[in-house]
Short mmCIF file of C-alpha atoms in Angstrom, two decimals:
data_model
loop_
_atom_site.label_atom_id
_atom_site.label_comp_id
_atom_site.label_asym_id
_atom_site.label_seq_id
_atom_site.Cartn_x
_atom_site.Cartn_y
_atom_site.Cartn_z
CA TYR A 7 -38.24 -36.86 -67.69
CA GLY A 8 -39.24 -33.09 -66.78
CA GLY A 9 -37.37 -32.24 -64.63
CA MET A 10 -35.58 -29.90 -63.28
CA GLY A 11 -32.27 -31.84 -63.18
CA LEU A 12 -30.82 -29.19 -60.50
CA ASP A 13 -27.96 -31.05 -58.16
CA PHE A 14 -28.55 -32.27 -54.29
CA SER A 15 -28.71 -28.99 -52.85
CA TYR A 16 -31.47 -27.82 -54.40
CA ASN A 17 -32.94 -30.56 -52.95
CA ILE A 18 -31.91 -29.35 -49.77
CA ALA A 19 -33.24 -25.97 -50.40
CA LEU A 20 -36.28 -26.90 -50.83
CA ALA A 21 -36.46 -28.94 -47.92
CA GLN A 22 -35.83 -25.56 -45.97
CA GLU A 23 -38.38 -23.43 -47.40
CA LEU A 24 -41.18 -26.61 -47.09
CA GLY A 25 -39.80 -26.72 -42.81
CA SER A 26 -42.20 -22.77 -42.70
CA ILE A 27 -45.31 -25.24 -43.43
CA ARG A 28 -46.01 -25.19 -39.95
CA CYS A 29 -46.40 -28.63 -39.38
CA GLY A 30 -44.28 -31.97 -40.23
CA GLY A 31 -46.10 -34.22 -42.49
CA ILE A 32 -46.87 -31.94 -46.04
CA PRO A 33 -42.99 -31.80 -45.81
CA MET A 34 -42.31 -35.56 -45.71
CA ALA A 35 -44.78 -36.50 -47.73
CA ILE A 36 -43.08 -34.22 -50.82
CA GLY A 37 -39.89 -36.13 -49.90
CA VAL A 38 -40.98 -38.89 -49.82
CA GLN A 39 -41.55 -38.77 -52.98
CA ALA A 40 -38.41 -36.40 -53.88
CA VAL A 41 -36.05 -38.29 -52.32
CA MET A 42 -36.85 -41.38 -51.35
CA ALA A 43 -39.05 -43.92 -53.88
CA THR A 44 -36.96 -42.13 -57.05
CA PRO A 45 -33.94 -41.64 -56.69
CA ALA A 46 -32.97 -45.79 -57.45
CA LEU A 47 -35.40 -45.62 -60.38
CA THR A 48 -33.93 -42.28 -61.71
CA ARG A 49 -30.42 -43.32 -60.99
CA PHE A 50 -30.76 -47.56 -62.11
CA GLY A 51 -33.55 -47.40 -63.76
CA SER A 52 -34.97 -48.76 -67.71
CA ASP A 53 -35.89 -46.23 -69.92
CA GLU A 54 -39.46 -47.82 -70.24
CA LEU A 55 -40.38 -47.51 -66.13
CA LYS A 56 -38.61 -43.43 -65.86
CA LYS A 57 -41.42 -43.22 -68.60
CA GLN A 58 -44.06 -45.20 -66.94
CA PHE A 59 -43.55 -44.88 -63.00
CA LEU A 60 -40.82 -40.72 -63.44
CA VAL A 61 -42.47 -39.24 -65.89
CA PRO A 62 -46.19 -38.57 -64.13
CA THR A 63 -44.47 -38.74 -60.48
CA ILE A 64 -42.56 -36.02 -61.72
CA ALA A 65 -45.23 -34.50 -62.96
CA GLY A 66 -47.21 -34.79 -60.04
CA ASP A 67 -49.62 -36.69 -61.33
CA PHE A 68 -48.42 -40.02 -60.21
CA VAL A 69 -48.43 -40.18 -55.77
CA ALA A 70 -44.73 -42.23 -55.55
CA CYS A 71 -44.62 -44.47 -51.38
CA LEU A 72 -41.05 -46.14 -50.48
CA GLY A 73 -42.28 -49.79 -49.28
CA ILE A 74 -39.02 -51.16 -47.07
CA SER A 75 -40.01 -51.58 -43.59
CA GLU A 76 -42.18 -53.69 -42.00
CA ALA A 77 -43.27 -55.43 -38.64
CA GLY A 78 -40.42 -56.75 -37.54
CA ALA A 79 -38.03 -55.07 -39.99
CA GLY A 80 -37.26 -50.86 -39.67
CA SER A 81 -33.97 -49.93 -39.53
CA ASP A 82 -32.88 -53.40 -40.17
CA VAL A 83 -33.68 -53.16 -43.37
CA ALA A 84 -31.08 -56.69 -44.26
CA ASN A 85 -33.98 -58.68 -42.14
CA ILE A 86 -37.41 -57.93 -44.62
CA LYS A 87 -39.83 -61.00 -45.36
CA THR A 88 -41.27 -59.84 -47.96
CA THR A 89 -40.82 -62.21 -50.56
CA ALA A 90 -40.99 -61.41 -54.67
CA VAL A 91 -40.56 -64.86 -57.14
CA ARG A 92 -39.34 -64.72 -60.31
CA LYS A 93 -42.32 -67.03 -62.20
CA GLY A 94 -41.06 -66.84 -65.90
CA ASP A 95 -41.80 -63.74 -66.61
CA GLU A 96 -43.21 -62.37 -64.19
CA TYR A 97 -42.65 -61.76 -59.95
CA VAL A 98 -45.38 -63.58 -57.04
CA ILE A 99 -45.31 -61.24 -54.84
CA ASN A 100 -46.18 -62.24 -50.95
CA GLY A 101 -45.40 -60.70 -47.16
CA GLY A 102 -46.44 -57.15 -46.14
CA LYS A 103 -44.99 -53.53 -45.61
CA MET A 104 -45.59 -51.43 -42.84
CA TRP A 105 -45.04 -46.92 -41.41
CA THR A 106 -45.62 -46.53 -45.09
CA THR A 107 -46.23 -42.84 -45.45
CA SER A 108 -48.56 -42.29 -48.47
CA GLY A 109 -49.33 -45.63 -48.75
CA CYS A 110 -53.18 -45.30 -48.94
CA GLN A 111 -53.09 -42.99 -51.87
CA ALA A 112 -50.06 -44.42 -53.65
CA ASP A 113 -50.39 -44.99 -57.43
CA TRP A 114 -46.94 -47.30 -57.36
CA MET A 115 -44.90 -48.47 -54.74
CA CYS A 116 -40.59 -48.78 -54.59
CA LEU A 117 -40.79 -51.76 -53.32
CA LEU A 118 -37.94 -53.99 -51.91
CA ALA A 119 -38.57 -57.58 -51.46
CA ASN A 120 -36.36 -60.68 -50.95
CA THR A 121 -35.27 -62.67 -54.49
CA SER A 122 -33.39 -65.79 -54.30
CA GLU A 123 -32.22 -67.02 -51.02
CA GLY A 124 -28.55 -65.42 -51.33
CA PRO A 125 -27.36 -63.87 -48.39
CA ARG A 126 -28.87 -60.65 -46.77
CA HIS A 127 -27.21 -58.19 -48.48
CA GLN A 128 -27.56 -59.48 -51.81
CA ASN A 129 -30.74 -61.05 -52.41
CA LYS A 130 -33.08 -58.09 -52.28
CA SER A 131 -34.34 -56.33 -55.41
CA LEU A 132 -35.69 -52.96 -56.31
CA ILE A 133 -39.56 -52.90 -57.74
CA CYS A 134 -41.89 -50.86 -59.14
CA LEU A 135 -45.31 -51.95 -58.21
CA PRO A 136 -48.69 -50.81 -58.95
CA MET A 137 -50.83 -50.21 -56.26
CA ASN A 138 -54.24 -51.07 -58.18
CA LEU A 139 -53.10 -55.10 -58.57
CA PRO A 140 -54.92 -57.76 -57.41
CA GLY A 141 -53.51 -58.97 -54.19
CA ILE A 142 -52.48 -56.58 -52.64
CA HIS A 143 -54.69 -54.83 -49.93
CA VAL A 144 -54.39 -51.58 -47.48
CA ALA A 145 -55.47 -53.13 -43.97
CA LYS A 146 -55.23 -49.94 -42.54
CA LYS A 147 -54.35 -46.29 -42.13
CA ILE A 148 -52.12 -46.28 -38.76
CA ASP A 149 -53.48 -43.81 -35.79
CA LYS A 150 -50.04 -42.23 -35.24
CA LEU A 151 -49.27 -39.94 -32.08
CA GLY A 152 -47.73 -36.84 -35.16
CA MET A 153 -47.77 -35.85 -38.51
CA ARG A 154 -51.22 -36.82 -38.63
CA SER A 155 -52.41 -35.24 -41.77
CA SER A 156 -50.01 -37.36 -44.03
CA ASP A 157 -51.24 -40.99 -44.60
CA THR A 158 -49.38 -43.99 -42.93
CA ALA A 159 -49.98 -47.22 -44.49
CA GLN A 160 -49.58 -51.16 -43.53
CA ILE A 161 -49.90 -52.74 -46.44
CA PHE A 162 -50.48 -56.94 -46.94
CA PHE A 163 -49.02 -58.87 -50.72
CA GLU A 164 -51.04 -61.74 -51.39
CA ASP A 165 -50.21 -63.47 -54.78
CA VAL A 166 -49.51 -60.08 -56.77
CA ARG A 167 -48.16 -60.39 -59.69
CA VAL A 168 -46.22 -58.23 -61.59
CA PRO A 169 -43.99 -58.04 -64.93
CA SER A 170 -40.07 -58.99 -64.17
CA LYS A 171 -39.84 -55.37 -66.11
CA ASN A 172 -40.44 -53.71 -63.31
CA LEU A 173 -37.31 -54.18 -61.68
CA ILE A 174 -34.86 -51.43 -61.31
CA GLY A 175 -31.38 -52.15 -62.28
CA GLU A 176 -30.25 -56.12 -61.36
CA GLU A 177 -31.68 -58.30 -59.22
CA GLY A 178 -30.06 -58.49 -56.18
CA LYS A 179 -28.96 -54.64 -55.89
CA GLY A 180 -32.19 -53.55 -54.22
CA PHE A 181 -30.28 -52.85 -50.47
CA THR A 182 -27.66 -51.55 -52.00
CA TYR A 183 -29.55 -49.20 -54.18
CA GLN A 184 -31.15 -48.21 -50.36
CA MET A 185 -28.04 -47.29 -48.99
CA LEU A 186 -27.48 -45.16 -51.62
CA GLN A 187 -30.20 -43.27 -50.89
CA PHE A 188 -30.24 -43.20 -47.38
CA GLN A 189 -27.96 -40.19 -47.11
CA GLU A 190 -29.86 -38.20 -49.05
CA GLU A 191 -32.91 -39.41 -47.43
CA ARG A 192 -30.91 -38.29 -43.87
CA LEU A 193 -29.84 -34.86 -44.86
CA TRP A 194 -33.69 -33.56 -45.82
CA GLY A 195 -34.51 -35.04 -43.05
CA ALA A 196 -32.52 -32.81 -41.46
CA ALA A 197 -32.92 -30.02 -43.41
CA THR A 198 -36.98 -30.40 -42.90
CA VAL A 199 -36.95 -28.55 -39.00
CA LEU A 200 -33.67 -26.75 -39.54
CA THR A 201 -37.35 -23.36 -40.24
CA PRO A 202 -39.71 -25.42 -37.70
CA LEU A 203 -37.54 -24.83 -34.54
CA GLU A 204 -36.28 -21.33 -35.20
CA THR A 205 -40.05 -20.63 -35.78
CA ILE A 206 -40.60 -21.87 -32.40
CA ILE A 207 -38.00 -20.38 -30.57
CA GLN A 208 -39.35 -17.51 -31.88
CA GLU A 209 -43.10 -17.79 -31.27
CA THR A 210 -41.51 -19.09 -27.43
CA ILE A 211 -39.97 -15.32 -27.38
CA ASP A 212 -42.67 -13.44 -28.51
CA TYR A 213 -45.07 -15.21 -26.32
CA THR A 214 -42.82 -15.44 -22.77
CA ARG A 215 -42.52 -11.12 -23.95
CA GLN A 216 -46.06 -10.89 -23.75
CA ARG A 217 -46.97 -13.30 -20.95
CA LYS A 218 -46.50 -12.05 -17.07
CA VAL A 219 -46.07 -13.87 -14.07
CA PHE A 220 -45.58 -12.43 -10.95
CA ASP A 221 -46.13 -9.47 -13.07
CA GLN A 222 -42.50 -9.63 -14.93
CA PRO A 223 -42.69 -11.31 -18.47
CA ILE A 224 -41.63 -14.92 -18.21
CA LEU A 225 -38.63 -13.98 -20.50
CA HIS A 226 -37.32 -11.41 -17.51
CA ASN A 227 -36.36 -15.25 -15.91
CA GLN A 228 -32.92 -16.08 -16.60
CA ALA A 229 -33.39 -20.21 -16.65
CA VAL A 230 -35.73 -18.85 -19.75
CA HIS A 231 -34.00 -16.54 -21.32
CA PHE A 232 -30.40 -18.47 -21.14
CA ARG A 233 -31.44 -21.86 -22.47
CA LEU A 234 -34.04 -19.64 -25.95
CA ALA A 235 -30.49 -17.88 -25.92
CA GLU A 236 -28.63 -21.94 -25.34
CA LEU A 237 -31.52 -23.74 -28.12
CA ALA A 238 -30.99 -21.26 -30.56
CA THR A 239 -27.37 -21.58 -30.84
CA GLU A 240 -27.21 -25.59 -31.20
CA VAL A 241 -30.31 -24.79 -34.33
CA GLU A 242 -27.26 -22.89 -35.90
CA LEU A 243 -24.51 -25.35 -35.07
CA LEU A 244 -26.88 -27.74 -36.60
CA ARG A 245 -27.27 -26.06 -39.88
CA SER A 246 -23.35 -25.04 -40.41
CA LEU A 247 -22.94 -29.10 -40.51
CA LEU A 248 -26.42 -29.89 -42.46
CA TYR A 249 -24.27 -26.92 -45.16
CA ARG A 250 -20.40 -29.28 -44.81
CA THR A 251 -21.99 -32.54 -45.19
CA VAL A 252 -24.09 -31.54 -48.25
CA ALA A 253 -21.44 -29.05 -49.53
CA LEU A 254 -18.68 -32.77 -48.93
CA TYR A 255 -21.65 -34.89 -50.24
CA MET A 256 -21.88 -32.07 -53.65
CA GLU A 257 -17.97 -32.56 -54.21
CA GLY A 258 -18.20 -36.46 -54.91
CA LYS A 259 -17.14 -38.30 -51.02
CA ASP A 260 -18.40 -40.60 -49.04
CA VAL A 261 -20.51 -38.45 -46.10
CA THR A 262 -21.59 -41.65 -44.10
CA LYS A 263 -20.23 -40.58 -41.34
CA PHE A 264 -20.96 -36.59 -40.78
CA ALA A 265 -24.37 -37.46 -42.78
CA SER A 266 -25.58 -39.68 -39.63
CA MET A 267 -24.41 -37.28 -37.61
CA THR A 268 -27.09 -34.48 -39.16
CA LYS A 269 -29.51 -37.26 -38.81
CA LEU A 270 -28.99 -37.75 -35.04
CA LYS A 271 -28.28 -34.46 -34.28
CA ALA A 272 -31.26 -32.92 -35.37
CA GLY A 273 -33.50 -35.97 -34.16
CA ARG A 274 -32.24 -34.82 -30.58
CA LEU A 275 -32.29 -31.76 -31.02
CA ALA A 276 -35.81 -31.49 -32.22
CA ARG A 277 -36.31 -33.31 -29.67
CA GLU A 278 -34.91 -30.88 -26.76
CA VAL A 279 -36.32 -27.71 -28.55
CA THR A 280 -39.65 -28.96 -28.47
CA ASP A 281 -40.14 -29.55 -25.54
CA SER A 282 -37.66 -26.94 -24.07
CA CYS A 283 -40.12 -24.41 -25.56
CA LEU A 284 -43.68 -26.17 -24.56
CA GLN A 285 -42.38 -25.88 -21.27
CA PHE A 286 -42.01 -22.12 -20.75
CA TRP A 287 -46.15 -21.95 -22.94
CA GLY A 288 -47.10 -24.14 -19.71
CA GLY A 289 -50.79 -24.93 -19.44
CA MET A 290 -51.26 -23.38 -23.26
CA GLY A 291 -48.27 -25.51 -24.40
CA PHE A 292 -50.48 -28.81 -23.28
CA THR A 293 -53.23 -27.48 -25.38
CA SER A 294 -53.53 -28.52 -29.56
CA GLU A 295 -54.26 -24.89 -30.25
CA VAL A 296 -50.98 -24.17 -30.37
CA LEU A 297 -47.96 -24.14 -32.81
CA VAL A 298 -45.54 -26.10 -30.30
CA SER A 299 -47.72 -28.74 -28.90
CA ARG A 300 -48.05 -29.88 -32.76
CA LEU A 301 -44.18 -29.42 -32.79
CA TYR A 302 -43.84 -31.39 -30.30
CA ARG A 303 -45.58 -34.66 -32.37
CA ASP A 304 -43.90 -33.97 -35.14
CA LEU A 305 -40.82 -33.52 -35.18
CA ARG A 306 -40.31 -36.68 -32.60
CA LEU A 307 -40.22 -38.82 -35.28
CA MET A 308 -37.00 -37.75 -36.88
CA SER A 309 -35.15 -39.45 -34.07
CA ILE A 310 -36.72 -42.34 -35.23
CA GLY A 311 -37.55 -42.24 -38.53
CA GLY A 312 -35.01 -42.91 -41.54
CA GLY A 313 -33.38 -44.59 -38.88
CA ALA A 314 -33.02 -44.60 -35.33
CA ASP A 315 -30.77 -42.30 -33.39
CA GLU A 316 -29.37 -45.42 -32.56
CA ILE A 317 -28.41 -46.66 -35.89
CA MET A 318 -26.98 -43.67 -36.38
CA LEU A 319 -24.68 -44.04 -33.60
CA SER A 320 -23.93 -47.35 -34.46
CA ILE A 321 -23.20 -46.13 -37.64
CA ILE A 322 -20.94 -43.36 -35.99
CA CYS A 323 -18.84 -45.67 -34.05
CA LYS A 324 -18.23 -48.16 -37.28
CA TYR A 325 -15.97 -45.40 -38.93
CA MET A 326 -14.70 -44.00 -35.78
CA GLU A 327 -13.33 -47.82 -34.85
CA THR A 328 -15.27 -47.81 -32.06
CA LEU A 329 -17.93 -50.31 -32.49
CA PRO A 330 -16.82 -54.05 -31.34
CA SER A 331 -17.22 -56.60 -33.57
CA LYS A 332 -19.19 -59.33 -34.09
#
């Protein structure tokens, strides 16, 4: 279908390199295209669907978005309310999606919707939804703290009709398909923060070495150089965990626990490194003129998007068998 046919380890190599871009929005948009909106279509979609949606997406002619989160359902994916009711050879879609990356410019959406009244983990389906159909309303581009170069949309659906052949895989399997790709999405996210964290530690070293306070470089304070050493060590530990998890994933192992640990640590460390480094930049760090303030804003999303820290902790506890039963 136009792709290179490489294994997932290449995604991680790409994600790390994209971290060299001096903002978070562009790597995130590429990630949505490569590891969030298209894997289910690639794995389970019909040949006809792949030709219609996947080929132009791989070629870069189509922008894809992922319609999962809603105003009342973020990390709790099973709680979505959007419906796709089968009528003849069409689905009629009603509801809305929130926090949709690239939603203002997307050509199609990989939409998760309720297609039956059954149990909430078995009543959802994924549908390829062209974004130019009547009844699709892009309500607004959301104004965000960070990732400001990435458009994030609120979208409503009002009696949107889409052919039933646009169903990805089997009806009722949408939640399962979505859970499968979450592990890749979380590993991609962790990989994209490695290079920015390295970069901002090095830029902070360079700045504190030349900036003097009380006639000595800021870097000469033990509190500063010890802290930067500690942060650099944490980044290397994150890298090792990421690489170990990817290696296990490549062997076909269930990496849900390790992927959750990696995502959790990446989000926590993104906050810790940018906050500590910004402090060492002083007043200059509080301006929009330096990278550290941008990464402070952009990388804050890592602890929220793709499953919040608290969701990762719950998953880890489930695998450790320490999560209280409901």
